[in-house]
Amino acid sequence: MKYWLVKSEPDVFSIDDLAKSKNQTTYWDGVRNYQARNYMRDEMKKGDKVIFYHSNTKPPAAVGICEIVKEGYPDFTAFDPDDKHYDPKSKKENPAWYMVDIKLIKKFPKAVTLDEIKQNPKLKNMKLVQRGNRLSVMPVTKEEYDEIVRMGS
DNA sequence: GCCAACGTTGGC
DNA sequence: GCCAACGTTGGC
């Protein structure tokens, strides 16, 4: 099993939005970055655990955990000219972009802020806190995952 | 709102 | 294939 972290701007889609979604499940659409695409298309497997992180908000924080319930499939929002995430480069016969489905496991009783993550020596190697990191889907180690879950509980 | 960091685009 | 210009991300 692998462990991941995904970012979302809560103004766009928050963990509470996920909690309100049908079956507390959503498709993780709109990722338009090749490295993140590769992770979703090739490496995320059913049952993998995912830290849900709120970016571009005050304070930025890990706010809960989810799991992968459907493995990589074409991001259909790329095919729709009326969709915000439309990308004419992506064709149905050769999709450029992929997504997965994630289901909420739980919202943390206590959000783990970016500041707290930075201050924890066990978490100093996370991609999240490395300089200039902009990846919206990234792998984390089991140790990092467990530590963040512990801090959020 | 600012701006550093980074990915992508497109002219050459 | 280089690289300047541009757009986006995301913390502050």
PDB file of C-alpha atoms (C1' of nucleotides) in Angstrom:
ATOM      1  CA  MET A   1       0.000   0.000   0.000  1.00  0.00           C
ATOM      2  CA  LYS A   2       1.155   3.508  -0.798  1.00  0.00           C
ATOM      3  CA  TYR A   3       0.494   6.820   0.873  1.00  0.00           C
ATOM      4  CA  TRP A   4      -0.226  10.143  -0.784  1.00  0.00           C
ATOM      5  CA  LEU A   5      -1.039  13.774  -0.178  1.00  0.00           C
ATOM      6  CA  VAL A   6      -3.411  15.806  -2.320  1.00  0.00           C
ATOM      7  CA  LYS A   7      -3.923  19.551  -2.183  1.00  0.00           C
ATOM      8  CA  SER A   8      -7.136  21.403  -2.681  1.00  0.00           C
ATOM      9  CA  GLU A   9      -8.068  25.010  -2.220  1.00  0.00           C
ATOM     10  CA  PRO A  10     -10.952  24.937   0.252  1.00  0.00           C
ATOM     11  CA  ASP A  11     -12.665  27.781  -1.597  1.00  0.00           C
ATOM     12  CA  VAL A  12     -12.859  25.432  -4.571  1.00  0.00           C
ATOM     13  CA  PHE A  13     -13.356  22.066  -2.877  1.00  0.00           C
ATOM     14  CA  SER A  14     -12.882  21.513   0.841  1.00  0.00           C
ATOM     15  CA  ILE A  15     -12.923  18.421   3.003  1.00  0.00           C
ATOM     16  CA  ASP A  16     -16.390  19.482   4.150  1.00  0.00           C
ATOM     17  CA  ASP A  17     -17.492  19.451   0.521  1.00  0.00           C
ATOM     18  CA  LEU A  18     -16.158  15.904   0.325  1.00  0.00           C
ATOM     19  CA  ALA A  19     -18.035  14.990   3.514  1.00  0.00           C
ATOM     20  CA  LYS A  20     -21.241  16.244   1.895  1.00  0.00           C
ATOM     21  CA  SER A  21     -20.642  14.415  -1.385  1.00  0.00           C
ATOM     22  CA  LYS A  22     -22.592  11.302  -2.298  1.00  0.00           C
ATOM     23  CA  ASN A  23     -21.045   8.327  -0.497  1.00  0.00           C
ATOM     24  CA  GLN A  24     -18.448  10.850   0.741  1.00  0.00           C
ATOM     25  CA  THR A  25     -16.691  10.129  -2.539  1.00  0.00           C
ATOM     26  CA  THR A  26     -15.547  12.384  -5.360  1.00  0.00           C
ATOM     27  CA  TYR A  27     -13.529  12.251  -8.558  1.00  0.00           C
ATOM     28  CA  TRP A  28     -10.298  14.199  -8.292  1.00  0.00           C
ATOM     29  CA  ASP A  29     -10.612  16.191 -11.489  1.00  0.00           C
ATOM     30  CA  GLY A  30      -8.762  19.151 -12.893  1.00  0.00           C
ATOM     31  CA  VAL A  31      -5.193  18.073 -12.234  1.00  0.00           C
ATOM     32  CA  ARG A  32      -3.209  19.494 -15.153  1.00  0.00           C
ATOM     33  CA  ASN A  33       0.331  18.641 -14.232  1.00  0.00           C
ATOM     34  CA  TYR A  34       2.145  15.733 -15.833  1.00  0.00           C
ATOM     35  CA  GLN A  35       3.923  14.456 -12.765  1.00  0.00           C
ATOM     36  CA  ALA A  36       0.724  14.457 -10.756  1.00  0.00           C
ATOM     37  CA  ARG A  37      -1.047  12.858 -13.732  1.00  0.00           C
ATOM     38  CA  ASN A  38       1.497  10.043 -13.793  1.00  0.00           C
ATOM     39  CA  TYR A  39       0.976   9.325 -10.117  1.00  0.00           C
ATOM     40  CA  MET A  40      -2.790   9.127 -10.571  1.00  0.00           C
ATOM     41  CA  ARG A  41      -2.684   7.164 -13.806  1.00  0.00           C
ATOM     42  CA  ASP A  42       0.081   4.724 -12.942  1.00  0.00           C
ATOM     43  CA  GLU A  43       0.743   4.457  -9.248  1.00  0.00           C
ATOM     44  CA  MET A  44      -2.313   5.136  -7.123  1.00  0.00           C
ATOM     45  CA  LYS A  45      -4.005   1.867  -6.219  1.00  0.00           C
ATOM     46  CA  LYS A  46      -7.335   1.036  -4.678  1.00  0.00           C
ATOM     47  CA  GLY A  47      -7.014   1.159  -0.897  1.00  0.00           C
ATOM     48  CA  ASP A  48      -4.071   3.569  -0.865  1.00  0.00           C
ATOM     49  CA  LYS A  49      -4.386   6.216   1.829  1.00  0.00           C
ATOM     50  CA  VAL A  50      -4.434   9.922   1.051  1.00  0.00           C
ATOM     51  CA  ILE A  51      -3.874  12.963   3.232  1.00  0.00           C
ATOM     52  CA  PHE A  52      -6.255  15.772   2.287  1.00  0.00           C
ATOM     53  CA  TYR A  53      -4.489  19.144   2.457  1.00  0.00           C
ATOM     54  CA  HIS A  54      -5.961  22.632   2.237  1.00  0.00           C
ATOM     55  CA  SER A  55      -3.748  25.020   0.282  1.00  0.00           C
ATOM     56  CA  ASN A  56      -4.046  28.740  -0.340  1.00  0.00           C
ATOM     57  CA  THR A  57      -5.917  29.342   2.861  1.00  0.00           C
ATOM     58  CA  LYS A  58      -5.234  30.463   6.393  1.00  0.00           C
ATOM     59  CA  PRO A  59      -3.722  28.483   7.781  1.00  0.00           C
ATOM     60  CA  PRO A  60      -2.717  25.883   5.196  1.00  0.00           C
ATOM     61  CA  ALA A  61      -3.207  22.494   6.850  1.00  0.00           C
ATOM     62  CA  ALA A  62      -3.671  18.750   6.527  1.00  0.00           C
ATOM     63  CA  VAL A  63      -7.303  18.304   7.426  1.00  0.00           C
ATOM     64  CA  GLY A  64      -8.149  14.630   7.077  1.00  0.00           C
ATOM     65  CA  ILE A  65      -7.624  11.302   5.369  1.00  0.00           C
ATOM     66  CA  CYS A  66      -9.187   9.524   2.424  1.00  0.00           C
ATOM     67  CA  GLU A  67      -8.645   6.393   0.435  1.00  0.00           C
ATOM     68  CA  ILE A  68      -8.491   5.587  -3.254  1.00  0.00           C
ATOM     69  CA  VAL A  69     -11.684   3.815  -4.281  1.00  0.00           C
ATOM     70  CA  LYS A  70     -11.224   3.943  -8.065  1.00  0.00           C
ATOM     71  CA  GLU A  71      -7.928   3.794  -9.875  1.00  0.00           C
ATOM     72  CA  GLY A  72      -6.810   6.111 -12.674  1.00  0.00           C
ATOM     73  CA  TYR A  73      -9.261   6.753 -15.514  1.00  0.00           C
ATOM     74  CA  PRO A  74      -9.576   9.589 -18.051  1.00  0.00           C
ATOM     75  CA  ASP A  75     -10.504  12.984 -16.614  1.00  0.00           C
ATOM     76  CA  PHE A  76     -13.644  13.623 -18.630  1.00  0.00           C
ATOM     77  CA  THR A  77     -13.782  17.276 -17.654  1.00  0.00           C
ATOM     78  CA  ALA A  78     -10.924  17.796 -20.131  1.00  0.00           C
ATOM     79  CA  PHE A  79     -13.275  16.823 -22.995  1.00  0.00           C
ATOM     80  CA  ASP A  80     -15.995  19.356 -22.225  1.00  0.00           C
ATOM     81  CA  PRO A  81     -15.530  22.781 -23.857  1.00  0.00           C
ATOM     82  CA  ASP A  82     -17.852  24.296 -21.259  1.00  0.00           C
ATOM     83  CA  ASP A  83     -15.876  22.965 -18.338  1.00  0.00           C
ATOM     84  CA  LYS A  84     -13.384  25.091 -16.482  1.00  0.00           C
ATOM     85  CA  HIS A  85     -10.810  22.332 -16.898  1.00  0.00           C
ATOM     86  CA  TYR A  86     -11.355  21.855 -20.641  1.00  0.00           C
ATOM     87  CA  ASP A  87      -8.180  21.006 -22.519  1.00  0.00           C
ATOM     88  CA  PRO A  88      -8.418  20.609 -26.303  1.00  0.00           C
ATOM     89  CA  LYS A  89      -5.146  18.676 -26.283  1.00  0.00           C
ATOM     90  CA  SER A  90      -6.835  15.801 -24.485  1.00  0.00           C
ATOM     91  CA  LYS A  91      -8.720  13.499 -26.861  1.00  0.00           C
ATOM     92  CA  LYS A  92     -11.082  10.712 -25.901  1.00  0.00           C
ATOM     93  CA  GLU A  93      -9.061   8.244 -27.960  1.00  0.00           C
ATOM     94  CA  ASN A  94      -5.845   9.431 -26.305  1.00  0.00           C
ATOM     95  CA  PRO A  95      -6.588  11.164 -23.005  1.00  0.00           C
ATOM     96  CA  ALA A  96      -3.936  13.521 -21.681  1.00  0.00           C
ATOM     97  CA  TRP A  97      -5.358  13.747 -18.174  1.00  0.00           C
ATOM     98  CA  TYR A  98      -6.426  11.197 -15.594  1.00  0.00           C
ATOM     99  CA  MET A  99      -8.171  11.200 -12.258  1.00  0.00           C
ATOM    100  CA  VAL A 100      -8.963   8.841  -9.408  1.00  0.00           C
ATOM    101  CA  ASP A 101     -11.918   8.603  -7.039  1.00  0.00           C
ATOM    102  CA  ILE A 102     -11.321   9.229  -3.362  1.00  0.00           C
ATOM    103  CA  LYS A 103     -13.557   8.522  -0.395  1.00  0.00           C
ATOM    104  CA  LEU A 104     -13.381  10.277   2.931  1.00  0.00           C
ATOM    105  CA  ILE A 105     -12.167   8.164   5.831  1.00  0.00           C
ATOM    106  CA  LYS A 106     -12.258  10.922   8.398  1.00  0.00           C
ATOM    107  CA  LYS A 107     -11.771  14.580   8.972  1.00  0.00           C
ATOM    108  CA  PHE A 108      -9.116  15.196  11.608  1.00  0.00           C
ATOM    109  CA  PRO A 109     -10.426  16.339  15.008  1.00  0.00           C
ATOM    110  CA  LYS A 110      -7.552  18.802  14.881  1.00  0.00           C
ATOM    111  CA  ALA A 111      -6.140  20.185  11.613  1.00  0.00           C
ATOM    112  CA  VAL A 112      -2.386  19.806  11.275  1.00  0.00           C
ATOM    113  CA  THR A 113      -1.109  23.164  10.096  1.00  0.00           C
ATOM    114  CA  LEU A 114       1.749  23.678   7.684  1.00  0.00           C
ATOM    115  CA  ASP A 115       3.545  25.447  10.491  1.00  0.00           C
ATOM    116  CA  GLU A 116       3.296  22.392  12.730  1.00  0.00           C
ATOM    117  CA  ILE A 117       4.441  20.161   9.884  1.00  0.00           C
ATOM    118  CA  LYS A 118       7.483  22.365   9.330  1.00  0.00           C
ATOM    119  CA  GLN A 119       8.335  22.278  13.005  1.00  0.00           C
ATOM    120  CA  ASN A 120       8.231  18.484  13.233  1.00  0.00           C
ATOM    121  CA  PRO A 121      11.687  17.048  12.510  1.00  0.00           C
ATOM    122  CA  LYS A 122      10.134  13.756  11.410  1.00  0.00           C
ATOM    123  CA  LEU A 123       8.409  15.601   8.582  1.00  0.00           C
ATOM    124  CA  LYS A 124      11.224  17.736   7.329  1.00  0.00           C
ATOM    125  CA  ASN A 125      11.843  15.612   4.245  1.00  0.00           C
ATOM    126  CA  MET A 126       8.273  15.809   2.987  1.00  0.00           C
ATOM    127  CA  LYS A 127       7.968  17.125  -0.552  1.00  0.00           C
ATOM    128  CA  LEU A 128       5.279  19.406   0.797  1.00  0.00           C
ATOM    129  CA  VAL A 129       7.729  21.519   2.765  1.00  0.00           C
ATOM    130  CA  GLN A 130      10.524  21.541   0.246  1.00  0.00           C
ATOM    131  CA  ARG A 131      11.272  24.772  -1.467  1.00  0.00           C
ATOM    132  CA  GLY A 132       9.001  25.891  -4.232  1.00  0.00           C
ATOM    133  CA  ASN A 133       7.037  22.680  -4.328  1.00  0.00           C
ATOM    134  CA  ARG A 134       3.894  23.063  -6.402  1.00  0.00           C
ATOM    135  CA  LEU A 135       2.854  19.478  -6.946  1.00  0.00           C
ATOM    136  CA  SER A 136      -0.792  18.936  -6.135  1.00  0.00           C
ATOM    137  CA  VAL A 137      -0.507  15.148  -5.850  1.00  0.00           C
ATOM    138  CA  MET A 138       2.560  13.723  -4.174  1.00  0.00           C
ATOM    139  CA  PRO A 139       3.719  10.546  -2.444  1.00  0.00           C
ATOM    140  CA  VAL A 140       4.442  10.511   1.283  1.00  0.00           C
ATOM    141  CA  THR A 141       6.115   7.764   3.298  1.00  0.00           C
ATOM    142  CA  LYS A 142       4.217   5.538   5.721  1.00  0.00           C
ATOM    143  CA  GLU A 143       6.147   7.166   8.575  1.00  0.00           C
ATOM    144  CA  GLU A 144       5.113  10.654   7.452  1.00  0.00           C
ATOM    145  CA  TYR A 145       1.533   9.551   6.969  1.00  0.00           C
ATOM    146  CA  ASP A 146       1.379   7.946  10.400  1.00  0.00           C
ATOM    147  CA  GLU A 147       2.925  11.005  12.025  1.00  0.00           C
ATOM    148  CA  ILE A 148       0.428  13.400  10.473  1.00  0.00           C
ATOM    149  CA  VAL A 149      -2.463  11.127  11.454  1.00  0.00           C
ATOM    150  CA  ARG A 150      -1.105  11.067  14.997  1.00  0.00           C
ATOM    151  CA  MET A 151      -0.834  14.857  15.086  1.00  0.00           C
ATOM    152  CA  GLY A 152      -4.373  15.265  13.775  1.00  0.00           C
ATOM    153  CA  SER A 153      -5.942  12.852  16.248  1.00  0.00           C
TER     154      SER A 153
ATOM    155  C1'  DG B   1      -1.864  41.677  -3.082  1.00  0.00           C
ATOM    156  C1'  DC B   2       2.982  40.414  -3.627  1.00  0.00           C
ATOM    157  C1'  DC B   3       6.302  37.676  -5.509  1.00  0.00           C
ATOM    158  C1'  DA B   4       9.488  33.553  -5.800  1.00  0.00           C
ATOM    159  C1'  DA B   5       9.447  29.254  -7.853  1.00  0.00           C
ATOM    160  C1'  DC B   6       8.293  26.485 -11.309  1.00  0.00           C
ATOM    161  C1'  DG B   7       5.997  24.395 -15.596  1.00  0.00           C
ATOM    162  C1'  DT B   8       4.684  25.294 -20.253  1.00  0.00           C
ATOM    163  C1'  DT B   9       4.773  27.538 -24.670  1.00  0.00           C
ATOM    164  C1'  DG B  10       6.532  29.030 -28.860  1.00  0.00           C
ATOM    165  C1'  DG B  11       9.932  31.552 -31.767  1.00  0.00           C
ATOM    166  C1'  DC B  12      14.194  30.743 -33.506  1.00  0.00           C
TER     167       DC B  12
ATOM    168  C1'  DG C   1      16.969  21.930 -28.521  1.00  0.00           C
ATOM    169  C1'  DC C   2      17.493  26.428 -26.337  1.00  0.00           C
ATOM    170  C1'  DC C   3      15.567  29.860 -23.653  1.00  0.00           C
ATOM    171  C1'  DA C   4      12.741  34.113 -22.905  1.00  0.00           C
ATOM    172  C1'  DA C   5       8.149  35.103 -21.979  1.00  0.00           C
ATOM    173  C1'  DC C   6       4.241  33.978 -19.814  1.00  0.00           C
ATOM    174  C1'  DG C   7       0.847  31.805 -16.645  1.00  0.00           C
ATOM    175  C1'  DT C   8       0.044  29.451 -12.328  1.00  0.00           C
ATOM    176  C1'  DT C   9       0.799  28.000  -7.607  1.00  0.00           C
ATOM    177  C1'  DG C  10       0.753  28.927  -3.018  1.00  0.00           C
ATOM    178  C1'  DG C  11       2.924  30.843   1.244  1.00  0.00           C
ATOM    179  C1'  DC C  12       3.201  35.020   3.324  1.00  0.00           C
TER     180       DC C  12
END
